[in-house]
PDB file of C-alpha atoms (C1' of nucleotides) in Angstrom:
ATOM      1  CA  UNK A   1     -20.173 -13.493  -7.495  1.00 52.00           C
ATOM      2  CA  UNK A   2     -20.726 -11.587 -10.948  1.00 49.00           C
ATOM      3  CA  UNK A   3     -16.848  -9.799 -11.269  1.00 50.00           C
ATOM      4  CA  UNK A   4     -17.039  -8.751 -14.624  1.00 53.00           C
ATOM      5  CA  UNK A   5     -19.260  -5.925 -16.093  1.00 60.00           C
ATOM      6  CA  UNK A   6     -18.994  -5.062 -20.121  1.00 66.00           C
ATOM      7  CA  UNK A   7     -16.467  -2.857 -19.042  1.00 83.00           C
ATOM      8  CA  UNK A   8     -13.710  -4.807 -17.093  1.00 93.00           C
ATOM      9  CA  UNK A   9     -14.190  -2.786 -14.655  1.00 96.00           C
ATOM     10  CA  UNK A  10     -14.841  -4.657 -10.848  1.00 97.00           C
ATOM     11  CA  UNK A  11     -16.892  -2.726  -9.345  1.00 97.00           C
ATOM     12  CA  UNK A  12     -18.757  -1.467  -5.957  1.00 97.00           C
ATOM     13  CA  UNK A  13     -19.981  -4.623  -5.152  1.00 98.00           C
ATOM     14  CA  UNK A  14     -17.037  -5.984  -4.877  1.00 98.00           C
ATOM     15  CA  UNK A  15     -15.565  -3.430  -3.019  1.00 98.00           C
ATOM     16  CA  UNK A  16     -19.150  -2.735  -0.030  1.00 98.00           C
ATOM     17  CA  UNK A  17     -18.379  -6.558   1.326  1.00 98.00           C
ATOM     18  CA  UNK A  18     -18.053  -7.260   4.425  1.00 98.00           C
ATOM     19  CA  UNK A  19     -15.400  -9.487   4.519  1.00 98.00           C
ATOM     20  CA  UNK A  20     -11.466  -7.814   3.601  1.00 98.00           C
ATOM     21  CA  UNK A  21      -9.815 -11.074   3.639  1.00 98.00           C
ATOM     22  CA  UNK A  22     -11.811 -12.665   1.026  1.00 98.00           C
ATOM     23  CA  UNK A  23     -11.339  -9.678  -0.640  1.00 98.00           C
ATOM     24  CA  UNK A  24      -7.659  -9.465  -0.862  1.00 98.00           C
ATOM     25  CA  UNK A  25      -7.337 -12.871  -2.375  1.00 98.00           C
ATOM     26  CA  UNK A  26      -9.110 -12.101  -4.440  1.00 98.00           C
ATOM     27  CA  UNK A  27      -7.968  -9.299  -6.078  1.00 98.00           C
ATOM     28  CA  UNK A  28      -4.550 -11.572  -6.694  1.00 98.00           C
ATOM     29  CA  UNK A  29      -4.559 -11.769 -10.583  1.00 98.00           C
ATOM     30  CA  UNK A  30      -6.965  -8.375 -11.067  1.00 98.00           C
ATOM     31  CA  UNK A  31      -5.015  -5.857 -13.386  1.00 98.00           C
ATOM     32  CA  UNK A  32      -4.899  -2.828 -11.196  1.00 98.00           C
ATOM     33  CA  UNK A  33      -3.913   1.074 -13.980  1.00 97.00           C
ATOM     34  CA  UNK A  34      -3.726   4.191 -13.245  1.00 97.00           C
ATOM     35  CA  UNK A  35      -3.328   6.957 -15.483  1.00 96.00           C
ATOM     36  CA  UNK A  36      -1.908   9.519 -14.221  1.00 95.00           C
ATOM     37  CA  UNK A  37      -1.566  12.944 -17.140  1.00 92.00           C
ATOM     38  CA  UNK A  38      -2.803  10.922 -19.947  1.00 92.00           C
ATOM     39  CA  UNK A  39      -0.165   7.858 -19.218  1.00 95.00           C
ATOM     40  CA  UNK A  40      -1.096   4.656 -18.559  1.00 96.00           C
ATOM     41  CA  UNK A  41       0.209   2.206 -16.359  1.00 97.00           C
ATOM     42  CA  UNK A  42      -0.907  -1.439 -15.198  1.00 98.00           C
ATOM     43  CA  UNK A  43       0.051  -4.080 -13.837  1.00 98.00           C
ATOM     44  CA  UNK A  44      -0.971  -7.977 -11.977  1.00 98.00           C
ATOM     45  CA  UNK A  45      -1.332  -7.950  -8.661  1.00 98.00           C
ATOM     46  CA  UNK A  46       0.435 -10.658  -7.390  1.00 98.00           C
ATOM     47  CA  UNK A  47       0.543  -9.939  -3.464  1.00 98.00           C
ATOM     48  CA  UNK A  48      -1.266  -7.487  -0.726  1.00 98.00           C
ATOM     49  CA  UNK A  49      -2.321  -7.798   2.564  1.00 98.00           C
ATOM     50  CA  UNK A  50      -5.584  -7.390   4.745  1.00 98.00           C
ATOM     51  CA  UNK A  51      -6.554  -4.661   7.705  1.00 98.00           C
ATOM     52  CA  UNK A  52      -9.500  -5.657   9.322  1.00 97.00           C
ATOM     53  CA  UNK A  53     -10.916  -2.540  10.457  1.00 96.00           C
ATOM     54  CA  UNK A  54     -11.511  -0.603  14.284  1.00 97.00           C
ATOM     55  CA  UNK A  55     -10.098  -3.962  15.980  1.00 96.00           C
ATOM     56  CA  UNK A  56      -7.005  -4.784  14.446  1.00 97.00           C
ATOM     57  CA  UNK A  57      -4.424  -2.979  16.370  1.00 96.00           C
ATOM     58  CA  UNK A  58      -2.219  -2.869  12.573  1.00 97.00           C
ATOM     59  CA  UNK A  59      -4.674  -1.151  11.034  1.00 97.00           C
ATOM     60  CA  UNK A  60      -4.601   2.986  11.090  1.00 97.00           C
ATOM     61  CA  UNK A  61      -8.195   3.172  11.847  1.00 97.00           C
ATOM     62  CA  UNK A  62      -7.263   1.068  15.133  1.00 97.00           C
ATOM     63  CA  UNK A  63      -9.672   1.775  18.266  1.00 96.00           C
ATOM     64  CA  UNK A  64     -11.958   3.738  15.357  1.00 96.00           C
ATOM     65  CA  UNK A  65      -9.198   6.197  15.176  1.00 96.00           C
ATOM     66  CA  UNK A  66     -10.387   9.603  13.188  1.00 95.00           C
ATOM     67  CA  UNK A  67      -7.907  11.944  11.401  1.00 95.00           C
ATOM     68  CA  UNK A  68      -7.237  13.707   8.498  1.00 93.00           C
ATOM     69  CA  UNK A  69      -5.866  11.534   7.318  1.00 95.00           C
ATOM     70  CA  UNK A  70      -8.202   8.015   8.235  1.00 97.00           C
ATOM     71  CA  UNK A  71     -10.995  10.049   7.604  1.00 97.00           C
ATOM     72  CA  UNK A  72     -10.434   8.473   4.039  1.00 97.00           C
ATOM     73  CA  UNK A  73     -10.698   4.723   5.112  1.00 98.00           C
ATOM     74  CA  UNK A  74     -13.873   5.122   6.309  1.00 98.00           C
ATOM     75  CA  UNK A  75     -15.544   5.705   2.962  1.00 98.00           C
ATOM     76  CA  UNK A  76     -17.014   3.617   1.564  1.00 98.00           C
ATOM     77  CA  UNK A  77     -15.616  -0.094  -0.352  1.00 98.00           C
ATOM     78  CA  UNK A  78     -13.789   0.878  -4.081  1.00 98.00           C
ATOM     79  CA  UNK A  79     -12.088   4.295  -2.501  1.00 98.00           C
ATOM     80  CA  UNK A  80      -7.960   4.525  -2.207  1.00 98.00           C
ATOM     81  CA  UNK A  81      -6.500   5.688   0.503  1.00 98.00           C
ATOM     82  CA  UNK A  82      -2.520   6.269  -0.250  1.00 98.00           C
ATOM     83  CA  UNK A  83      -0.293   7.567   2.537  1.00 98.00           C
ATOM     84  CA  UNK A  84       3.679   8.200   2.675  1.00 97.00           C
ATOM     85  CA  UNK A  85       5.215   5.671   4.599  1.00 97.00           C
ATOM     86  CA  UNK A  86       8.308   6.057   6.785  1.00 96.00           C
ATOM     87  CA  UNK A  87       9.215  10.325   4.747  1.00 96.00           C
ATOM     88  CA  UNK A  88      10.045   8.151   1.326  1.00 96.00           C
ATOM     89  CA  UNK A  89       6.760   5.685  -0.174  1.00 97.00           C
ATOM     90  CA  UNK A  90       3.658   5.557  -0.895  1.00 98.00           C
ATOM     91  CA  UNK A  91       1.944   3.514   0.044  1.00 98.00           C
ATOM     92  CA  UNK A  92      -1.680   2.272  -1.542  1.00 98.00           C
ATOM     93  CA  UNK A  93      -4.508   0.554  -0.557  1.00 98.00           C
ATOM     94  CA  UNK A  94      -8.130   0.044  -1.534  1.00 98.00           C
ATOM     95  CA  UNK A  95     -10.888   1.068   1.812  1.00 98.00           C
ATOM     96  CA  UNK A  96     -13.279  -1.713   1.135  1.00 98.00           C
ATOM     97  CA  UNK A  97     -16.682  -2.324   3.387  1.00 98.00           C
ATOM     98  CA  UNK A  98     -19.170   0.083   3.527  1.00 98.00           C
ATOM     99  CA  UNK A  99     -19.253   3.698   4.929  1.00 98.00           C
ATOM    100  CA  UNK A 100     -17.916   4.316   8.493  1.00 97.00           C
ATOM    101  CA  UNK A 101     -15.829   0.637   8.511  1.00 98.00           C
ATOM    102  CA  UNK A 102     -12.286   1.342   7.960  1.00 98.00           C
ATOM    103  CA  UNK A 103     -10.924  -1.397   6.065  1.00 98.00           C
ATOM    104  CA  UNK A 104      -8.562  -1.414   3.801  1.00 98.00           C
ATOM    105  CA  UNK A 105      -5.985  -3.658   1.158  1.00 98.00           C
ATOM    106  CA  UNK A 106      -2.565  -2.848   1.153  1.00 98.00           C
ATOM    107  CA  UNK A 107      -0.821  -3.689  -2.429  1.00 98.00           C
ATOM    108  CA  UNK A 108       1.800  -4.969  -2.060  1.00 98.00           C
ATOM    109  CA  UNK A 109       3.072  -5.817  -5.194  1.00 98.00           C
ATOM    110  CA  UNK A 110       2.022  -6.299  -8.905  1.00 98.00           C
ATOM    111  CA  UNK A 111       3.743  -7.933 -12.372  1.00 98.00           C
ATOM    112  CA  UNK A 112       4.250  -5.038 -14.940  1.00 98.00           C
ATOM    113  CA  UNK A 113       2.137  -5.348 -18.081  1.00 98.00           C
ATOM    114  CA  UNK A 114       1.749  -2.332 -19.601  1.00 98.00           C
ATOM    115  CA  UNK A 115       3.367   1.165 -20.372  1.00 98.00           C
ATOM    116  CA  UNK A 116       6.338  -0.572 -19.748  1.00 97.00           C
ATOM    117  CA  UNK A 117       8.201   2.337 -21.017  1.00 97.00           C
ATOM    118  CA  UNK A 118       6.742   4.552 -19.011  1.00 97.00           C
ATOM    119  CA  UNK A 119       7.543   2.271 -15.466  1.00 97.00           C
ATOM    120  CA  UNK A 120      11.057   2.028 -17.118  1.00 97.00           C
ATOM    121  CA  UNK A 121      11.643   6.084 -16.666  1.00 96.00           C
ATOM    122  CA  UNK A 122       9.591   6.457 -13.324  1.00 96.00           C
ATOM    123  CA  UNK A 123      12.448   3.649 -12.461  1.00 95.00           C
ATOM    124  CA  UNK A 124      15.186   4.368 -13.292  1.00 92.00           C
ATOM    125  CA  UNK A 125      15.454   1.230 -15.028  1.00 90.00           C
ATOM    126  CA  UNK A 126      16.519   0.476 -18.007  1.00 90.00           C
ATOM    127  CA  UNK A 127      15.447  -3.041 -17.978  1.00 91.00           C
ATOM    128  CA  UNK A 128      12.296  -3.081 -16.319  1.00 93.00           C
ATOM    129  CA  UNK A 129      12.444  -7.431 -14.089  1.00 92.00           C
ATOM    130  CA  UNK A 130       8.761  -8.131 -12.789  1.00 91.00           C
ATOM    131  CA  UNK A 131      10.809  -8.546  -9.519  1.00 94.00           C
ATOM    132  CA  UNK A 132      10.257  -4.565  -9.833  1.00 96.00           C
ATOM    133  CA  UNK A 133       7.387  -4.567  -9.138  1.00 97.00           C
ATOM    134  CA  UNK A 134       7.307  -6.548  -5.687  1.00 97.00           C
ATOM    135  CA  UNK A 135       7.612  -4.630  -2.298  1.00 98.00           C
ATOM    136  CA  UNK A 136       4.197  -1.376  -1.516  1.00 98.00           C
ATOM    137  CA  UNK A 137       6.589   1.037  -2.217  1.00 98.00           C
ATOM    138  CA  UNK A 138       7.613   0.453  -5.744  1.00 98.00           C
ATOM    139  CA  UNK A 139       4.228  -0.682  -7.202  1.00 98.00           C
ATOM    140  CA  UNK A 140       3.399   4.058  -6.718  1.00 98.00           C
ATOM    141  CA  UNK A 141       6.748   4.348  -7.697  1.00 98.00           C
ATOM    142  CA  UNK A 142       6.487   1.677 -11.206  1.00 98.00           C
ATOM    143  CA  UNK A 143       2.236   3.078 -11.175  1.00 98.00           C
ATOM    144  CA  UNK A 144       2.580   6.583 -10.563  1.00 98.00           C
ATOM    145  CA  UNK A 145       0.280   6.832  -7.808  1.00 98.00           C
ATOM    146  CA  UNK A 146       1.485   9.589  -5.129  1.00 97.00           C
ATOM    147  CA  UNK A 147      -0.428  10.733  -1.481  1.00 97.00           C
ATOM    148  CA  UNK A 148      -2.478  13.142  -3.784  1.00 96.00           C
ATOM    149  CA  UNK A 149      -3.933  10.102  -4.361  1.00 97.00           C
ATOM    150  CA  UNK A 150      -5.852   9.433  -1.843  1.00 97.00           C
ATOM    151  CA  UNK A 151      -9.855   9.398  -1.833  1.00 97.00           C
ATOM    152  CA  UNK A 152     -10.254   8.713  -5.901  1.00 97.00           C
ATOM    153  CA  UNK A 153     -12.890   6.479  -6.412  1.00 97.00           C
ATOM    154  CA  UNK A 154     -11.281   3.209  -8.627  1.00 97.00           C
ATOM    155  CA  UNK A 155     -14.796   1.973  -9.465  1.00 96.00           C
ATOM    156  CA  UNK A 156     -14.557   4.273 -12.691  1.00 88.00           C
ATOM    157  CA  UNK A 157     -12.130   4.918 -15.645  1.00 81.00           C
ATOM    158  CA  UNK A 158     -10.917   8.315 -15.817  1.00 74.00           C
ATOM    159  CA  UNK A 159      -8.084   7.679 -19.122  1.00 68.00           C
ATOM    160  CA  UNK A 160      -7.075  11.068 -18.736  1.00 69.00           C
ATOM    161  CA  UNK A 161      -5.438  13.577 -14.770  1.00 84.00           C
ATOM    162  CA  UNK A 162      -5.587  11.255 -12.468  1.00 93.00           C
ATOM    163  CA  UNK A 163      -7.425   8.413 -12.325  1.00 96.00           C
ATOM    164  CA  UNK A 164      -7.703   4.450 -10.957  1.00 97.00           C
ATOM    165  CA  UNK A 165      -9.061   1.536 -11.933  1.00 97.00           C
ATOM    166  CA  UNK A 166      -9.252  -2.512 -11.819  1.00 98.00           C
ATOM    167  CA  UNK A 167      -9.812  -4.608 -14.447  1.00 97.00           C
ATOM    168  CA  UNK A 168     -11.135  -8.469 -14.536  1.00 97.00           C
ATOM    169  CA  UNK A 169      -9.501  -9.908 -17.320  1.00 97.00           C
ATOM    170  CA  UNK A 170     -10.218 -13.704 -16.558  1.00 97.00           C
ATOM    171  CA  UNK A 171      -6.116 -14.400 -15.655  1.00 97.00           C
ATOM    172  CA  UNK A 172      -6.992 -17.629 -13.768  1.00 96.00           C
ATOM    173  CA  UNK A 173      -4.945 -17.849  -9.645  1.00 97.00           C
ATOM    174  CA  UNK A 174      -4.971 -21.456  -8.124  1.00 96.00           C
ATOM    175  CA  UNK A 175      -5.050 -21.605  -4.983  1.00 95.00           C
ATOM    176  CA  UNK A 176      -2.403 -23.381  -4.078  1.00 96.00           C
ATOM    177  CA  UNK A 177       0.223 -21.250  -5.943  1.00 97.00           C
ATOM    178  CA  UNK A 178      -0.994 -18.811  -2.988  1.00 98.00           C
ATOM    179  CA  UNK A 179       0.804 -17.880   0.091  1.00 97.00           C
ATOM    180  CA  UNK A 180      -0.655 -16.952   3.116  1.00 97.00           C
ATOM    181  CA  UNK A 181       1.314 -15.389   5.798  1.00 96.00           C
ATOM    182  CA  UNK A 182       1.335 -12.804   8.533  1.00 96.00           C
ATOM    183  CA  UNK A 183       2.392  -9.404   7.881  1.00 97.00           C
ATOM    184  CA  UNK A 184       5.091  -7.306   7.482  1.00 97.00           C
ATOM    185  CA  UNK A 185       5.740  -4.563   9.169  1.00 96.00           C
ATOM    186  CA  UNK A 186       3.679  -3.933  11.958  1.00 95.00           C
ATOM    187  CA  UNK A 187       5.846  -5.832  14.964  1.00 92.00           C
ATOM    188  CA  UNK A 188       3.834  -2.810  17.197  1.00 92.00           C
ATOM    189  CA  UNK A 189       0.148  -4.691  16.275  1.00 95.00           C
ATOM    190  CA  UNK A 190       0.942  -7.049  20.476  1.00 93.00           C
ATOM    191  CA  UNK A 191      -1.584 -10.495  19.412  1.00 94.00           C
ATOM    192  CA  UNK A 192      -2.537  -9.026  15.809  1.00 96.00           C
ATOM    193  CA  UNK A 193       0.818  -9.570  14.235  1.00 95.00           C
ATOM    194  CA  UNK A 194       0.609 -13.046  13.838  1.00 95.00           C
ATOM    195  CA  UNK A 195      -2.591 -12.915  12.272  1.00 97.00           C
ATOM    196  CA  UNK A 196      -2.376 -14.564   9.019  1.00 97.00           C
ATOM    197  CA  UNK A 197      -3.478 -11.597   6.893  1.00 98.00           C
ATOM    198  CA  UNK A 198      -1.026 -11.879   3.786  1.00 98.00           C
ATOM    199  CA  UNK A 199      -1.732 -13.203   0.612  1.00 98.00           C
ATOM    200  CA  UNK A 200       1.240 -13.712  -2.541  1.00 97.00           C
ATOM    201  CA  UNK A 201       0.472 -15.087  -5.297  1.00 97.00           C
ATOM    202  CA  UNK A 202       3.550 -16.609  -7.200  1.00 93.00           C
ATOM    203  CA  UNK A 203       2.842 -18.031 -10.507  1.00 83.00           C
ATOM    204  CA  UNK A 204       3.496 -21.958 -12.166  1.00 77.00           C
ATOM    205  CA  UNK A 205       5.401 -21.568 -14.958  1.00 65.00           C
TER     206      UNK A 205
ATOM    207  C1'  DC B   1       5.201  22.943  20.722  1.00 83.12           C
ATOM    208  C1'  DA B   2       8.946  18.873  20.579  1.00 83.12           C
ATOM    209  C1'  DT B   3       9.443  14.426  19.197  1.00 83.12           C
ATOM    210  C1'  DA B   4       9.316  10.281  19.114  1.00 83.12           C
ATOM    211  C1'  DG B   5       8.857   6.246  15.531  1.00 83.12           C
ATOM    212  C1'  DG B   6       6.669   4.548  10.582  1.00 83.12           C
ATOM    213  C1'  DA B   7       1.458  -0.723   6.178  1.00 83.12           C
ATOM    214  C1'  DT B   8       9.898   0.739   3.141  1.00 83.12           C
ATOM    215  C1'  DC B   9      13.387   0.707  -0.329  1.00 83.12           C
ATOM    216  C1'  DG B  10      18.402  -0.034  -1.336  1.00 83.12           C
ATOM    217  C1'  DC B  11      23.041   0.479  -0.670  1.00 83.12           C
ATOM    218  C1'  DC B  12      27.247  -1.203   2.451  1.00 83.12           C
ATOM    219  C1'  DT B  13      29.571  -4.456   4.999  1.00 83.12           C
TER     220       DT B  13
ATOM    221  C1'  DG C   1      22.522  -8.237   9.216  1.00 83.12           C
ATOM    222  C1'  DG C   2      22.728  -3.773   8.946  1.00 83.12           C
ATOM    223  C1'  DC C   3      21.292   1.620   8.238  1.00 83.12           C
ATOM    224  C1'  DG C   4      20.053   6.102   6.879  1.00 83.12           C
ATOM    225  C1'  DA C   5      16.635   8.475   3.997  1.00 83.12           C
ATOM    226  C1'  DT C   6      13.222  12.405   5.061  1.00 83.12           C
ATOM    227  C1'  DC C   7       9.297  13.565   6.879  1.00 83.12           C
ATOM    228  C1'  DC C   8       4.199  13.640   7.570  1.00 83.12           C
ATOM    229  C1'  DT C   9       1.626  11.599  11.855  1.00 83.12           C
ATOM    230  C1'  DA C  10      -0.409  10.866  16.276  1.00 83.12           C
ATOM    231  C1'  DT C  11       0.338  12.139  20.837  1.00 83.12           C
ATOM    232  C1'  DG C  12       1.950  14.636  25.437  1.00 83.12           C
ATOM    233  C1'  DT C  13       3.633  19.360  27.220  1.00 83.12           C
TER     234       DT C  13
END
DNA sequence: CATAGGATCGCCT
DNA sequence: GGCGATCCTATGT
């Protein structure tokens, strides 16, 4: 499908498809941007996990659970869903499918691309190695994403105040560089714990 | 109202 | 490999 608009912003139709597994796979190599207080940072998406809606025991929306927190997951594809994990980390997800079908993708890793100095400041590191973008808590730390950003529309570029968007910059991801496996930290999800819904991209040198 | 536990991370041994 | 940090959410009384 066409994923490139004139601005390069990944459009709504990319996210509203009813196939969260496919979208999680296709997000690898896309570039995730944030603009907070006019500070723009970006990273190449390297790891994702799919959460497959009301029948997925690992999903916050399992069994059609609706609460103040999960209500965001019921919005249209292309909406940001951010929540606090272990009282410490903000985890960033992208809602997929259409309204009232709460599928989502957790972004678990980025390779820092733009705004390196800002990311250094956020991480407290003098040297920003690419591995510092590994892990969902580290993604939000480097990009500055917080729980208050839950509900943002990521299908339009808002380079001021608080904005999140994704661009297709033509980065090629070959299938053989992508590892698929079970999701992390969801042992409670019983028979769904072993589903191969995690996608990791290791770029060849 | 009380309580248990989590889609994690980094430091410690 | 183990563990503490840290607080919101969901559930049950």
